XYZ file of C-alpha atoms in Angstrom:
718
model
C -0.144 -0.048 -0.162
C 1.307 3.493 -0.546
C 2.422 5.805 1.927
C 0.452 9.012 2.655
C 1.946 12.141 1.362
C 1.840 15.248 4.112
C 0.121 17.907 2.801
C 1.905 21.035 1.785
C 2.332 23.640 3.765
C 1.566 27.425 3.631
C 3.443 30.258 4.408
C 1.599 31.185 8.375
C 2.701 27.747 8.988
C 6.097 27.958 8.484
C 5.812 31.534 10.047
C 4.014 29.682 13.226
C 6.443 26.704 13.534
C 9.468 29.005 13.648
C 7.783 32.008 16.095
C 5.133 30.228 18.123
C 8.105 29.465 20.533
C 9.612 32.545 21.218
C 5.979 34.386 21.273
C 5.313 31.978 24.481
C 8.379 32.966 26.332
C 7.774 36.670 25.563
C 4.425 36.184 27.111
C 5.318 34.278 30.239
C 4.227 30.381 31.514
C 0.620 30.069 31.718
C -0.331 31.650 28.639
C -3.024 29.886 26.549
C -2.427 28.977 23.557
C -5.282 31.203 22.105
C -3.931 34.048 22.956
C -0.338 33.101 21.840
C -2.177 32.167 18.359
C -4.204 35.613 18.620
C -0.422 37.382 19.128
C 0.901 35.144 16.203
C -1.893 36.351 13.915
C -1.182 40.089 15.153
C 2.418 39.630 14.124
C 1.885 38.010 10.845
C -0.985 41.341 9.252
C 1.797 43.452 10.905
C 4.647 41.718 8.901
C 6.009 43.389 5.862
C 5.862 42.142 2.504
C 9.951 41.761 2.000
C 9.623 39.847 5.685
C 6.957 37.822 4.265
C 8.818 36.838 1.342
C 11.214 33.588 2.964
C 8.280 32.199 4.285
C 6.180 32.901 0.842
C 9.116 30.688 -1.043
C 9.456 27.778 1.315
C 5.586 27.523 0.813
C 6.144 27.265 -3.183
C 8.972 24.713 -2.159
C 6.977 22.905 0.123
C 3.819 22.725 -2.908
C 6.291 21.521 -5.102
C 7.585 18.913 -2.824
C 3.792 17.844 -2.126
C 3.131 17.259 -6.472
C 6.048 15.271 -6.799
C 5.260 12.949 -4.142
C 1.807 12.603 -4.966
C 2.866 11.917 -8.450
C 4.669 9.012 -7.244
C 2.362 7.855 -4.969
C -0.423 7.706 -7.709
C 1.902 6.306 -9.996
C 3.009 3.089 -7.223
C -0.930 3.038 -6.526
C -1.700 2.253 -10.173
C 1.089 -0.242 -10.321
C 0.167 -2.056 -7.398
C -3.647 -1.544 -9.062
C -2.312 -3.461 -11.815
C -0.333 -6.264 -10.326
C -3.077 -7.620 -8.694
C -5.307 -7.649 -11.466
C -2.755 -10.136 -13.441
C -2.253 -12.347 -10.511
C -6.595 -12.644 -10.269
C -6.409 -13.251 -14.081
C -3.694 -15.457 -14.233
C -5.172 -17.427 -11.470
C -8.929 -17.401 -12.304
C -8.206 -17.537 -16.018
C -10.625 -14.232 -16.723
C -11.877 -11.839 -14.250
C -15.833 -12.677 -13.945
C -18.460 -10.228 -15.087
C -20.932 -8.937 -13.198
C -24.109 -10.533 -15.250
C -22.233 -13.951 -14.266
C -21.796 -13.066 -10.381
C -25.321 -12.345 -10.436
C -26.134 -15.648 -11.549
C -24.124 -17.492 -9.479
C -25.367 -15.773 -6.473
C -29.227 -16.782 -7.523
C -28.007 -20.532 -7.940
C -26.332 -20.454 -4.619
C -29.828 -18.680 -3.237
C -31.954 -21.525 -5.227
C -29.511 -24.323 -3.992
C -30.282 -22.646 -0.243
C -34.404 -22.749 -0.567
C -33.768 -26.140 -1.818
C -32.067 -27.484 0.832
C -34.027 -25.514 3.497
C -37.393 -27.569 1.955
C -35.431 -30.744 1.867
C -34.462 -30.356 5.600
C -38.217 -29.537 6.244
C -39.606 -31.994 4.725
C -37.806 -34.655 6.519
C -38.370 -33.052 9.991
C -41.631 -33.386 9.405
C -41.564 -36.919 8.460
C -39.899 -37.557 11.676
C -42.752 -35.282 13.577
C -45.610 -36.924 15.254
C -48.701 -36.396 13.091
C -50.826 -35.014 15.493
C -48.187 -32.494 16.368
C -47.618 -31.633 12.844
C -51.360 -30.930 12.277
C -51.309 -28.497 15.332
C -48.186 -26.965 13.512
C -49.552 -26.280 10.379
C -53.076 -25.402 11.821
C -50.924 -22.721 13.971
C -49.449 -21.753 10.718
C -52.499 -20.995 8.852
C -54.537 -18.910 11.804
C -51.097 -16.636 11.648
C -51.483 -16.424 8.048
C -55.260 -15.793 7.899
C -54.544 -12.899 10.855
C -52.322 -11.785 8.942
C -54.642 -11.400 6.017
C -57.299 -10.144 7.895
C -54.874 -6.729 9.624
C -53.809 -6.460 6.032
C -57.611 -6.221 4.716
C -58.048 -3.880 7.701
C -55.827 -1.719 6.823
C -57.029 -1.271 3.327
C -60.028 -0.569 3.947
C -59.314 2.107 6.310
C -57.065 3.651 3.811
C -60.265 3.562 2.011
C -62.351 5.104 4.182
C -59.635 7.789 4.782
C -59.609 8.227 0.779
C -63.569 8.345 0.843
C -63.527 10.888 3.759
C -60.898 13.239 1.825
C -63.149 13.086 -1.322
C -66.374 14.427 1.238
C -64.045 17.083 1.988
C -63.092 17.986 -1.747
C -66.563 18.103 -2.658
C -67.395 20.023 0.364
C -64.279 22.417 -0.023
C -65.532 23.005 -3.420
C -68.813 24.171 -2.340
C -67.496 26.566 0.195
C -65.244 27.616 -2.633
C -68.225 29.164 -4.971
C -70.311 30.163 -1.758
C -67.258 32.101 -0.668
C -66.300 33.545 -4.302
C -70.444 34.628 -4.820
C -70.313 36.548 -0.948
C -66.596 38.267 -1.709
C -67.837 39.778 -5.038
C -70.992 40.890 -3.161
C -69.019 42.629 -0.463
C -66.469 44.263 -2.982
C -66.500 44.964 -6.705
C -62.619 45.323 -6.341
C -62.437 41.195 -6.842
C -64.239 41.175 -9.969
C -61.644 44.227 -11.145
C -58.532 41.958 -10.155
C -60.205 38.852 -11.685
C -57.873 36.508 -8.752
C -60.600 33.922 -8.964
C -61.584 31.926 -12.038
C -65.043 30.844 -13.091
C -67.360 29.406 -10.612
C -70.502 28.289 -11.475
C -73.532 29.776 -9.035
C -73.642 27.903 -5.456
C -77.069 25.806 -5.165
C -78.183 25.564 -1.635
C -81.576 24.755 -0.299
C -84.243 27.213 0.207
C -86.890 27.138 3.106
C -89.986 29.475 3.126
C -88.042 31.448 -0.060
C -84.979 31.873 2.030
C -81.523 30.551 2.233
C -80.938 28.812 5.143
C -77.818 28.315 6.453
C -75.951 25.013 7.570
C -75.718 26.319 11.398
C -79.400 26.213 10.975
C -80.111 23.068 9.989
C -77.973 21.718 12.776
C -80.482 20.322 14.810
C -82.100 18.063 12.075
C -79.294 15.135 12.317
C -79.091 11.993 14.030
C -76.630 11.315 16.893
C -75.831 14.015 19.426
C -78.458 16.778 19.856
C -76.759 19.838 19.318
C -78.004 22.978 21.169
C -80.662 25.354 19.598
C -79.113 27.944 17.964
C -82.375 30.305 19.076
C -84.807 30.484 22.226
C -88.054 32.362 22.461
C -86.468 34.746 25.086
C -83.554 35.627 22.758
C -81.375 35.807 25.687
C -79.131 33.554 24.092
C -78.829 34.198 20.094
C -81.175 37.293 18.176
C -82.293 35.945 14.544
C -82.746 38.488 11.680
C -86.170 37.712 11.116
C -86.532 39.846 8.277
C -82.903 38.778 6.831
C -80.012 40.664 5.544
C -79.514 41.988 2.263
C -78.815 38.477 0.728
C -82.032 37.263 2.401
C -80.265 35.238 4.433
C -80.480 33.990 8.126
C -77.507 33.920 10.588
C -76.734 33.477 13.953
C -75.539 35.698 16.666
C -74.765 34.692 19.911
C -75.409 37.181 23.011
C -74.507 35.200 25.577
C -70.662 32.885 25.541
C -71.666 29.065 25.244
C -72.106 27.248 28.613
C -69.214 24.864 28.113
C -67.112 27.882 28.449
C -66.533 27.752 32.182
C -63.676 29.664 33.844
C -64.907 33.173 33.198
C -66.765 35.303 30.813
C -65.843 36.597 27.384
C -65.362 40.708 27.069
C -67.600 42.248 24.958
C -65.155 42.475 22.048
C -64.241 38.810 22.390
C -67.881 37.923 21.808
C -68.117 40.000 18.789
C -64.939 38.196 17.343
C -67.010 34.957 18.127
C -69.769 35.940 16.145
C -67.426 37.058 13.167
C -65.738 33.882 13.394
C -69.873 32.264 13.273
C -69.991 34.262 10.696
C -67.264 33.628 8.380
C -67.996 29.772 8.952
C -71.396 29.935 7.610
C -69.834 31.922 4.488
C -67.752 29.045 3.788
C -64.779 31.365 4.869
C -61.850 31.393 7.108
C -59.839 34.153 8.518
C -57.639 35.748 10.231
C -57.891 36.783 14.129
C -55.352 40.133 14.126
C -55.970 41.334 17.174
C -52.663 42.960 19.349
C -50.867 40.872 21.211
C -52.074 40.451 24.563
C -56.310 40.979 23.696
C -56.621 37.000 24.235
C -56.737 35.778 20.873
C -56.025 31.947 22.410
C -59.320 32.433 24.478
C -61.243 33.694 21.246
C -59.922 30.406 19.108
C -61.017 28.457 21.946
C -64.748 29.737 21.830
C -65.440 28.770 18.450
C -64.738 25.403 18.890
C -66.600 25.177 22.110
C -69.809 26.829 19.749
C -68.839 24.011 17.413
C -69.065 21.601 20.024
C -72.306 23.226 21.903
C -74.601 24.181 19.220
C -73.486 21.905 16.404
C -72.501 18.839 18.218
C -69.404 18.833 16.439
C -66.722 17.701 18.481
C -63.982 18.237 15.883
C -61.345 16.593 15.351
C -59.617 20.002 15.490
C -56.005 20.747 14.890
C -54.015 23.453 16.362
C -50.285 24.479 15.383
C -48.282 26.494 17.727
C -44.525 27.612 18.672
C -42.954 25.244 21.072
C -43.289 27.912 23.784
C -46.942 28.265 23.790
C -47.735 24.572 23.769
C -48.266 24.064 27.880
C -50.292 27.296 27.960
C -52.756 26.681 25.039
C -53.495 22.780 26.830
C -54.029 25.262 30.239
C -56.313 27.640 28.378
C -58.093 24.499 26.900
C -58.747 22.486 30.605
C -58.990 25.717 31.766
C -61.722 27.423 29.549
C -63.410 24.625 27.799
C -62.595 21.273 29.878
C -65.913 19.661 27.982
C -63.258 19.700 24.917
C -60.894 16.509 25.313
C -57.426 17.822 24.186
C -54.147 15.633 23.389
C -50.427 17.139 23.147
C -49.115 15.872 20.228
C -45.219 16.341 21.188
C -41.897 15.049 22.581
C -39.450 12.732 21.463
C -39.861 10.311 18.524
C -40.723 7.137 21.269
C -43.469 9.791 22.805
C -45.120 10.408 19.436
C -44.878 6.821 18.409
C -46.943 6.061 21.605
C -49.126 9.011 20.954
C -49.913 7.797 17.564
C -50.282 4.112 18.981
C -52.656 5.205 21.853
C -55.063 8.173 19.826
C -54.439 7.787 16.018
C -54.643 4.211 15.109
C -57.300 2.158 14.550
C -57.907 0.275 17.844
C -56.813 3.165 19.796
C -59.582 5.258 17.935
C -62.452 3.549 19.576
C -65.264 4.909 21.056
C -64.743 5.724 25.214
C -68.200 5.596 25.851
C -68.326 9.041 27.700
C -69.152 10.958 24.456
C -71.671 9.942 21.308
C -70.165 9.184 17.985
C -67.992 12.039 16.328
C -70.578 14.304 14.235
C -70.193 15.363 10.806
C -72.316 17.262 8.441
C -73.865 15.709 5.597
C -72.931 18.257 2.373
C -76.178 17.402 0.278
C -78.636 17.518 3.227
C -76.958 19.503 5.844
C -78.162 17.562 8.054
C -75.607 15.993 11.253
C -74.698 12.134 10.292
C -72.179 10.180 12.724
C -69.038 9.594 11.530
C -68.633 6.335 9.924
C -65.651 6.747 7.720
C -63.333 6.636 10.765
C -63.810 5.397 14.032
C -64.782 7.785 16.628
C -62.090 8.911 18.563
C -61.374 9.514 22.399
C -60.198 13.003 21.668
C -61.371 16.202 20.491
C -58.297 18.884 19.707
C -54.856 17.743 18.938
C -52.436 20.859 19.849
C -49.133 20.214 17.924
C -45.936 22.709 17.217
C -44.858 23.500 13.845
C -41.491 21.073 14.206
C -43.818 18.027 14.837
C -46.094 18.735 12.240
C -43.533 18.456 9.747
C -41.851 15.504 11.279
C -45.122 13.491 11.448
C -47.267 15.420 8.545
C -48.466 11.981 6.948
C -49.825 11.208 10.377
C -51.741 14.646 10.526
C -52.473 14.099 6.745
C -54.790 10.939 7.349
C -57.538 13.171 9.231
C -60.300 15.605 7.984
C -59.774 18.917 10.453
C -62.943 20.611 11.175
C -60.488 23.700 12.318
C -56.857 24.498 11.424
C -56.220 26.850 13.941
C -52.404 28.225 13.522
C -50.738 30.430 16.241
C -48.641 33.115 15.684
C -49.596 32.719 11.848
C -46.652 35.269 10.494
C -44.905 32.269 10.253
C -46.975 31.407 7.087
C -45.071 34.386 5.802
C -42.877 32.663 3.418
C -44.871 30.359 1.174
C -41.942 28.284 0.204
C -41.286 27.183 3.583
C -41.577 23.868 4.862
C -44.436 24.381 7.805
C -46.298 26.014 4.860
C -46.311 23.457 2.229
C -46.692 20.905 5.294
C -50.223 22.881 6.379
C -50.918 23.254 3.173
C -51.469 19.578 2.672
C -54.011 19.159 5.169
C -57.719 18.338 4.726
C -59.444 20.683 6.635
C -63.118 22.358 6.744
C -61.926 25.797 8.216
C -58.963 27.663 8.732
C -57.872 30.328 11.509
C -55.054 32.228 11.572
C -54.083 33.821 14.994
C -51.189 36.910 14.774
C -50.540 40.142 16.300
C -47.850 40.952 13.563
C -50.094 40.236 10.179
C -47.828 42.485 8.170
C -44.042 42.709 9.080
C -42.274 43.777 5.953
C -44.138 43.869 3.146
C -47.228 43.155 1.125
C -46.323 39.588 -0.281
C -46.373 38.565 3.470
C -49.930 39.263 3.729
C -50.387 37.499 0.034
C -48.789 34.263 1.466
C -51.531 34.421 4.812
C -54.717 35.307 2.147
C -53.322 32.405 -0.575
C -53.520 30.072 2.536
C -56.721 30.953 3.156
C -58.450 31.120 0.363
C -56.287 29.846 -2.548
C -58.978 30.155 -5.416
C -59.383 33.768 -4.619
C -55.890 34.911 -3.937
C -53.877 32.298 -6.192
C -51.314 34.895 -8.342
C -48.816 36.507 -6.059
C -47.676 38.566 -9.548
C -50.910 39.956 -9.659
C -51.138 41.107 -6.184
C -47.853 42.357 -6.032
C -48.463 44.636 -9.359
C -52.291 45.781 -8.252
C -51.189 47.054 -4.875
C -47.523 48.383 -5.301
C -47.132 51.346 -2.495
C -43.677 52.619 -4.184
C -45.652 54.997 -6.135
C -45.077 58.426 -6.078
C -49.048 59.385 -6.610
C -50.386 59.858 -3.041
C -53.707 59.796 -4.449
C -53.186 56.796 -5.889
C -51.673 55.161 -3.390
C -54.344 56.151 -1.134
C -56.752 54.410 -3.637
C -55.365 51.129 -2.987
C -54.956 51.052 0.773
C -58.688 51.801 0.530
C -59.068 49.154 -1.776
C -57.070 46.620 0.696
C -58.818 47.506 3.404
C -62.173 46.387 1.490
C -60.632 43.107 0.646
C -59.456 42.233 3.931
C -62.631 43.342 5.936
C -64.482 40.339 5.017
C -62.036 37.788 6.491
C -59.838 39.428 8.783
C -60.777 41.469 12.160
C -58.000 43.509 13.952
C -58.756 45.563 16.956
C -56.007 48.066 19.358
C -55.546 47.709 23.135
C -56.361 51.318 23.170
C -59.674 50.360 21.942
C -61.139 47.852 23.952
C -58.803 47.352 26.572
C -59.834 50.102 28.710
C -58.728 48.589 32.122
C -55.054 47.532 30.454
C -52.899 50.185 32.125
C -50.555 52.261 29.665
C -47.428 51.339 28.502
C -45.164 53.518 28.569
C -41.676 53.639 26.182
C -38.479 54.720 27.657
C -35.608 54.926 24.918
C -31.901 55.172 26.758
C -28.712 56.281 24.870
C -25.770 54.280 26.044
C -22.245 55.050 25.597
C -19.398 52.699 24.733
C -16.988 52.085 27.725
C -13.209 52.726 26.735
C -12.336 48.946 26.437
C -15.657 48.964 24.043
C -14.600 51.824 22.452
C -10.823 50.726 21.076
C -12.378 47.104 20.732
C -15.043 48.769 18.271
C -11.803 51.033 16.548
C -9.815 47.658 16.171
C -12.755 45.751 14.435
C -13.351 48.939 12.056
C -9.331 49.439 11.005
C -9.170 45.332 10.795
C -11.542 45.182 7.838
C -11.083 48.914 6.693
C -10.672 47.441 2.968
C -14.177 45.453 3.297
C -15.630 48.856 4.116
C -14.219 51.239 1.515
C -14.057 48.768 -1.201
C -16.210 48.162 -4.390
C -19.187 46.435 -3.755
C -19.607 42.816 -4.626
C -21.446 40.010 -2.858
C -18.445 38.535 -1.152
C -17.840 42.000 0.058
C -21.467 42.605 0.960
C -21.061 39.460 3.173
C -17.676 40.631 4.657
C -19.754 43.773 5.586
C -22.885 42.110 7.284
C -20.292 40.364 9.190
C -18.455 43.322 10.264
C -21.747 44.828 11.724
C -22.214 41.665 13.474
C -19.140 41.688 15.014
C -19.679 45.497 16.407
C -23.107 44.535 17.483
C -21.253 42.042 19.931
C -18.840 45.016 20.866
C -21.908 46.566 21.801
C -23.574 44.044 23.885
C -20.376 43.393 25.730
C -16.459 43.221 24.916
C -16.447 39.692 27.102
C -17.793 38.304 23.581
C -14.708 38.392 22.043
C -12.296 35.654 22.830
C -9.079 37.186 25.053
C -10.598 40.183 25.762
C -11.566 39.573 29.488
C -8.390 39.850 32.305
C -8.373 36.018 33.177
C -6.672 37.072 36.513
C -9.548 38.930 37.419
C -12.304 37.416 39.781
C -14.772 36.596 37.234
C -17.748 38.264 39.156
C -16.034 41.150 39.583
C -16.782 44.932 39.185
C -15.013 44.791 35.670
C -17.774 42.911 34.284
C -20.095 45.931 34.709
C -17.871 48.671 34.621
C -16.338 47.411 31.057
C -19.892 47.548 29.601
C -21.841 50.593 29.156
C -25.655 48.942 28.320
C -24.514 46.824 31.648
C -23.444 49.936 33.565
C -26.697 51.517 33.013
C -28.845 48.480 33.360
C -27.220 47.903 36.893
C -28.351 51.182 37.915
C -31.755 50.728 36.932
C -32.633 47.013 38.133
C -31.637 48.680 41.449
C -34.409 51.296 41.275
C -36.719 49.084 39.665
C -35.870 46.279 42.905
C -36.319 49.179 45.298
C -39.983 50.098 44.109
C -40.994 46.462 43.756
C -41.358 45.563 40.236
C -40.582 42.666 37.922
C -38.481 42.748 34.870
C -38.311 40.752 31.366
C -35.043 41.212 30.175
C -34.543 40.031 25.702
C -31.459 39.722 24.203
C -30.656 38.503 20.879
C -27.308 36.225 21.741
C -27.289 33.576 24.061
C -23.700 34.440 25.075
C -24.917 37.350 26.483
C -27.657 35.596 28.409
C -24.595 34.152 30.019
C -23.202 37.100 31.077
C -26.260 38.306 32.059
C -26.287 35.167 34.530
C -23.362 36.120 35.933
C -24.240 39.398 36.688
C -27.514 38.535 38.259
C -25.428 35.705 40.449
C -23.247 38.574 41.363
C -25.656 41.049 42.522
C -27.761 38.598 44.328
C -31.087 38.878 42.300
C -32.868 36.059 41.683
C -33.962 34.995 38.386
C -35.187 32.561 34.951
C -33.823 32.222 31.922
C -35.087 30.584 28.628
C -33.384 30.308 25.241
C -33.449 28.261 22.269
C -31.885 25.146 24.012
C -33.831 25.357 26.952
C -36.292 21.730 26.943
C -39.832 21.743 27.171
C -39.942 20.688 30.812
C -37.110 23.251 32.031
C -39.275 26.073 30.073
C -42.805 25.682 31.553
C -41.348 24.918 34.797
C -39.273 28.658 34.580
C -42.726 30.099 33.453
C -44.931 28.528 35.997
C -42.053 29.618 38.791
C -41.889 32.939 37.979
C -45.502 33.704 37.375
C -46.881 31.857 40.333
C -48.482 34.104 43.571
C -45.372 35.606 45.691
C -42.815 34.262 43.698
C -39.054 35.679 44.705
C -37.837 35.625 41.229
C -37.290 39.442 40.261
C -35.859 39.012 36.257
C -36.758 36.715 33.447
C -34.117 36.908 30.922
C -34.764 35.597 27.517
C -33.794 35.229 23.766
C -36.043 37.447 21.943
C -36.713 35.031 19.162
C -37.362 32.127 21.414
C -38.846 33.591 24.405
C -40.948 36.687 22.125
C -43.913 34.715 21.328
C -47.200 33.702 23.044
C -46.103 32.991 26.648
C -47.795 34.917 29.633
C -45.818 36.904 31.766
C -47.822 39.282 32.841
C -46.940 39.278 36.517
C -43.645 41.458 35.541
C -44.668 45.244 34.879
C -41.061 45.950 33.077
C -39.322 44.710 29.912
C -35.817 45.820 29.237
C -34.546 45.256 25.314
C -30.869 44.774 26.275
C -30.402 44.865 22.402
C -32.731 45.419 19.420
C -33.658 42.903 16.625
C -33.513 43.399 13.091
C -37.732 43.277 12.722
C -38.837 45.683 15.176
C -42.323 43.587 14.777
C -39.708 40.921 17.380
C -39.467 43.613 19.537
C -43.177 44.766 20.112
C -43.806 40.889 20.528
C -41.397 40.617 23.235
C -42.834 44.030 24.851
C -46.260 42.271 24.786
C -45.028 39.252 27.196
C -46.234 41.179 29.826
C -48.467 44.369 28.461
C -51.350 42.310 28.151
C -54.912 41.359 29.764
C -53.977 40.832 33.516
C -51.600 43.373 33.819
C -52.050 45.570 36.962
C -48.943 47.820 36.522
C -48.551 50.602 34.682
């Protein structure tokens, strides 16, 4: 075998071999390799062209050596391979072909099978006839059981396919109803021509009036749904005269009785009626209330309405960020315990156990506590038992975006009544894996929850609308062209915005805290301009001078990447100088005052936290970098502040324990330090009254989301 050839060295490696020993001696004993290498790199950068020439010459000479030895090694390897082949030909006559090799393998396998059959026949000949008969009977029974399982599996697959076929038919009918309704709502749709030609939807008429599917719920079989009207009118008001479409619709004046924990606020009851009206029209919707107004409860209320008034127990699917999973389970169990909710999350083994227990054919059998699941006959409007799948032991499945992607095939087997997506701006990229996954689910209705439906541009809004109404908002290019707000004509731009509002009005509702949450204390924002410490200034200047060529050079893709890297390094410098290797003096106490004095931001925050502690406040601190969280932990320990922490690496159990520990009554925790992306979405930390953004996100909406972790319903302090 040919010997390996040592790789060619660079000029810097020759310089390192010659000078590293001298540098370690100069820096003294105990010097770390990182410090020595930093000094070596600095001297190499400061070395003149004439000084480098000797090492460059060594590099060129060593490269030639590498090329010579590589060529010789290749020649030796080729010679060895040729010799081995010649020896094989001399020994066996010729090298066997691949086809001949396959034939020999097949012959050998057939010979082995024949030998096994002969051996089996010999064993059976020696066996007692009764024992042989019993053995054959058991084998035939197992074969029959296998065939029966296969038959059941195929039958279940056919049932699922039939269920999906019915859902497709129902969706087609709803699409016609949607287009008809939207065209009546706004003439803009006819101008946009976003939808194709749809034939007019044919609906049953009763006494010359259209009767919504919701009004027909009481005539079905199975569990009798609660009546959608009453003589006293205490629960529901009916429009007896009919609307402009001569159509009756449902209007609730009281929340469903299965909502137990408290009372819906007026604006939350309004949104429930809005969602009911959407369902009557076959529309999907966006619940875009400002963060902190209770979108979770409002979405639970529409599921409770389906359960109580329509006798529909799902199945419903709720997709949420990992950080809000336990909050959703708590809210479902607290507000509507009648709905049986399961959490689909965990390790691969945990998920497989959940699938076996709840999603398989055997585990889906009815538990005797509830009547069978009800579905609507789209032809008659009546409620019927769902015989296409076995009745379920659950009503609502709550899972995360990541599990949706991982377990897509399992979730695709269901026909979901409601698909609810929390923090739905996750769908702003229609090409993302999660967006493609949920688009493949069979759903009757889709409800998106987001406090920030528009973060960067109108294309993101189109992505949400396309997910809700793909038959209407089918063309991104056409949408972008129609609503091009980058024009100079102020009047035309104003008209476009007005038209956009008209389009969104039927299927998006948004309320602000200032308008509906009158009892919520006001939010005061304070911007503190902070100077850098002497160490930060020196490091900042050094970073700029090190890459001055990238900053001053021509703009290229490579140069642009270098500039972005410089910006990131400067952000780290502003966050804390100790984020850079070799900057912190390791001879000092790790928890000494230098940790605060060498960072302008931390010095100001130190004074601020002392004041907040004195007045009894509790604080959330958000940052972009987990390494800054490490420094903040050292600071908390140094000052004796009790705290909790969440970042992207915090597992589910620890995350929930930290939130519960911070929110519990009488908690001694003063601060909660979080990374903006991991802890800034969907969690309730209203027991805190102050939010500090240690550094800003590139997307200002992420900062707003972080602020509203504490400025939400339930907050008592301004």
